[in-house]
Amino acid sequence: MQTPASPRPRVLSGMRPTGALHLGHYHGAIKNWVRLQDSHEGFYFVADWHALTTQRPAPGELNRAVYDMVTDWLAAGLDPERSTLFIQSRMPEHAELFTLLAMCTPSSWLARMPSYKDQVAADPELATYGFLGYPLLQAADILLYKPAGVPVGEDQAAHVEVTREVARRFNRLYAPDAPVFVEPQALLTETARVPGLDGQKMSKSAGNAIAMRDAPEVTAEKLRTMPTDPQRVRRSDAGEPTRCPVWPLHQIYTDDATRAACAEGCRTATQGCLDCKQPLIEAVQREQAPWRERAAALDPQQVRWIVEVGTERARAVARKTLREVRELMGLVA
Ligand code: TRP
Ligand code: SF4
């Protein structure tokens, strides 16, 4: 049992606002955030400034994406009683720490990040000061809250690593005797990569996603029309599950017995693809049902209020850290 005398270790993570989330987001991140609530104090925020480093959204679009995403977090089971949910752009404290950390972070650390170099090579318009600073803003997001862990996917490991370096350098330069920043651990989520409807990585922009809150008939239709083993042209042709883009979804969603029956039916052409897909369709719909119910029970005003409360809770922590940093840097009010 957790008691107030044994505070749960803190974890913090952020996500760029992509609007309605899909199954890849759920299995790749959110499921883990929800699980962590049992053992950790969670701080989860919408990284809307980070979104602006690579996009120029139409008026109103970003705001809608922010609240759609928070609604999906709540639908998935993030509990505002146990986790603090907030929005980065409502926290000028993140910008202030970013500015202060910039004074002792070598620009070469940022210029050499693979995420920066590769994307700028592919799209020169991304060569902005803001995009260069992306990992440093992320370091500020993290260090303000002194979390023990940062649950992220493999693709963010380098950003957590640079955060640790920034913390170490600041501590050495300004607080050699009593370090102010904690070097956080990356809590790498080892989760199945959810394939999209075309077998590629699931992503909204690729148009191959099943949204968390797709209606049951939409989910069914998307899966029914999903391509299968390209060599199984007719129902009477034998197929091979390992060649079939549907198969990795089966591996995430159905049990061993169902899968064994499907594989057998496929290889002997005794079962058609629609029969094979049916238990998968039902399993995905079963997973989605509680999300749709929770979201339907939330009114938009309530979601705003949850974010309001979370933002103020986050601010109390952030201000305390900033006071320490300002003082260490000689900025006495
Ligand atoms: N860069 C992260 C992503 O694209 C989002 C992010 C911003 C983040 N700030 C963070 C993640 C702080 C963890 C901690 O997914
Ligand atoms: Fe794929 Fe199943 Fe069809 Fe075989 S029967 S090709 S595994 S959908």
GROMACS .gro file of N, CA and C in nm, residues 4 16 18 28 33 38 47 74 85 89 92 120 125 133 139 148 161 196 212 222 229 241 249 256 260 322:
model
   78
    4PRO      N    1   0.092   0.834   0.231
    4PRO     CA    2   0.150   0.966   0.207
    4PRO      C    3   0.296   0.972   0.251
   16ARG      N    4   0.330   1.511  -2.861
   16ARG     CA    5   0.285   1.620  -2.948
   16ARG      C    6   0.139   1.599  -2.984
   18THR      N    7  -0.146   1.526  -3.179
   18THR     CA    8  -0.173   1.477  -3.314
   18THR      C    9  -0.323   1.460  -3.336
   28GLY      N   10   0.179   0.176  -2.792
   28GLY     CA   11   0.317   0.223  -2.786
   28GLY      C   12   0.347   0.311  -2.666
   33TRP      N   13   0.152   0.443  -1.973
   33TRP     CA   14   0.124   0.556  -1.883
   33TRP      C   15   0.014   0.517  -1.784
   38ASP      N   16  -0.036   0.310  -1.118
   38ASP     CA   17  -0.051   0.230  -0.998
   38ASP      C   18   0.068   0.243  -0.905
   47ALA      N   19   0.268   1.847  -2.569
   47ALA     CA   20   0.384   1.926  -2.614
   47ALA      C   21   0.344   2.008  -2.738
   74LEU      N   22  -0.785   1.042  -2.133
   74LEU     CA   23  -0.882   1.012  -2.028
   74LEU      C   24  -0.962   0.888  -2.064
   85LEU      N   25  -0.235   1.619  -1.559
   85LEU     CA   26  -0.241   1.637  -1.705
   85LEU      C   27  -0.237   1.786  -1.735
   89SER      N   28   0.214   2.484  -2.347
   89SER     CA   29   0.210   2.627  -2.381
   89SER      C   30   0.142   2.710  -2.272
   92PRO      N   31   0.464   2.908  -1.910
   92PRO     CA   32   0.582   2.986  -1.951
   92PRO      C   33   0.707   2.945  -1.875
  120VAL      N   34   1.648   1.788  -4.124
  120VAL     CA   35   1.683   1.911  -4.196
  120VAL      C   36   1.740   1.877  -4.334
  125GLU      N   37   1.353   2.360  -4.492
  125GLU     CA   38   1.269   2.457  -4.421
  125GLU      C   39   1.266   2.432  -4.270
  133GLY      N   40   1.646   2.379  -3.129
  133GLY     CA   41   1.632   2.376  -2.984
  133GLY      C   42   1.538   2.269  -2.930
  139ALA      N   43   1.439   1.893  -2.271
  139ALA     CA   44   1.516   1.882  -2.146
  139ALA      C   45   1.454   1.971  -2.038
  148ALA      N   46   1.194   1.078  -1.173
  148ALA     CA   47   1.288   0.966  -1.169
  148ALA      C   48   1.294   0.900  -1.307
  161GLU      N   49   1.877   1.114  -2.322
  161GLU     CA   50   2.021   1.112  -2.297
  161GLU      C   51   2.077   1.255  -2.296
  196GLY      N   52  -0.001  -0.069  -3.935
  196GLY     CA   53  -0.120  -0.004  -3.989
  196GLY      C   54  -0.190  -0.095  -4.089
  212MET      N   55  -0.848   0.519  -3.179
  212MET     CA   56  -0.894   0.459  -3.054
  212MET      C   57  -1.046   0.460  -3.046
  222LYS      N   58  -1.259  -0.119  -4.184
  222LYS     CA   59  -1.116  -0.101  -4.210
  222LYS      C   60  -1.044  -0.235  -4.211
  229ASP      N   61  -0.234  -1.180  -4.748
  229ASP     CA   62  -0.122  -1.242  -4.820
  229ASP      C   63  -0.140  -1.220  -4.970
  241PRO      N   64   0.040  -1.711  -4.329
  241PRO     CA   65   0.021  -1.598  -4.236
  241PRO      C   66   0.145  -1.507  -4.224
  249LEU      N   67  -0.125  -0.813  -3.642
  249LEU     CA   68  -0.237  -0.765  -3.559
  249LEU      C   69  -0.297  -0.880  -3.479
  256ASP      N   70  -0.364  -1.769  -2.844
  256ASP     CA   71  -0.290  -1.873  -2.916
  256ASP      C   72  -0.382  -1.969  -2.991
  260ALA      N   73  -0.380  -2.033  -3.384
  260ALA     CA   74  -0.346  -2.164  -3.440
  260ALA      C   75  -0.452  -2.207  -3.541
  322LEU      N   76   1.228   2.650  -1.064
  322LEU     CA   77   1.280   2.771  -1.126
  322LEU      C   78   1.339   2.867  -1.023
   0.00000   0.00000   0.00000
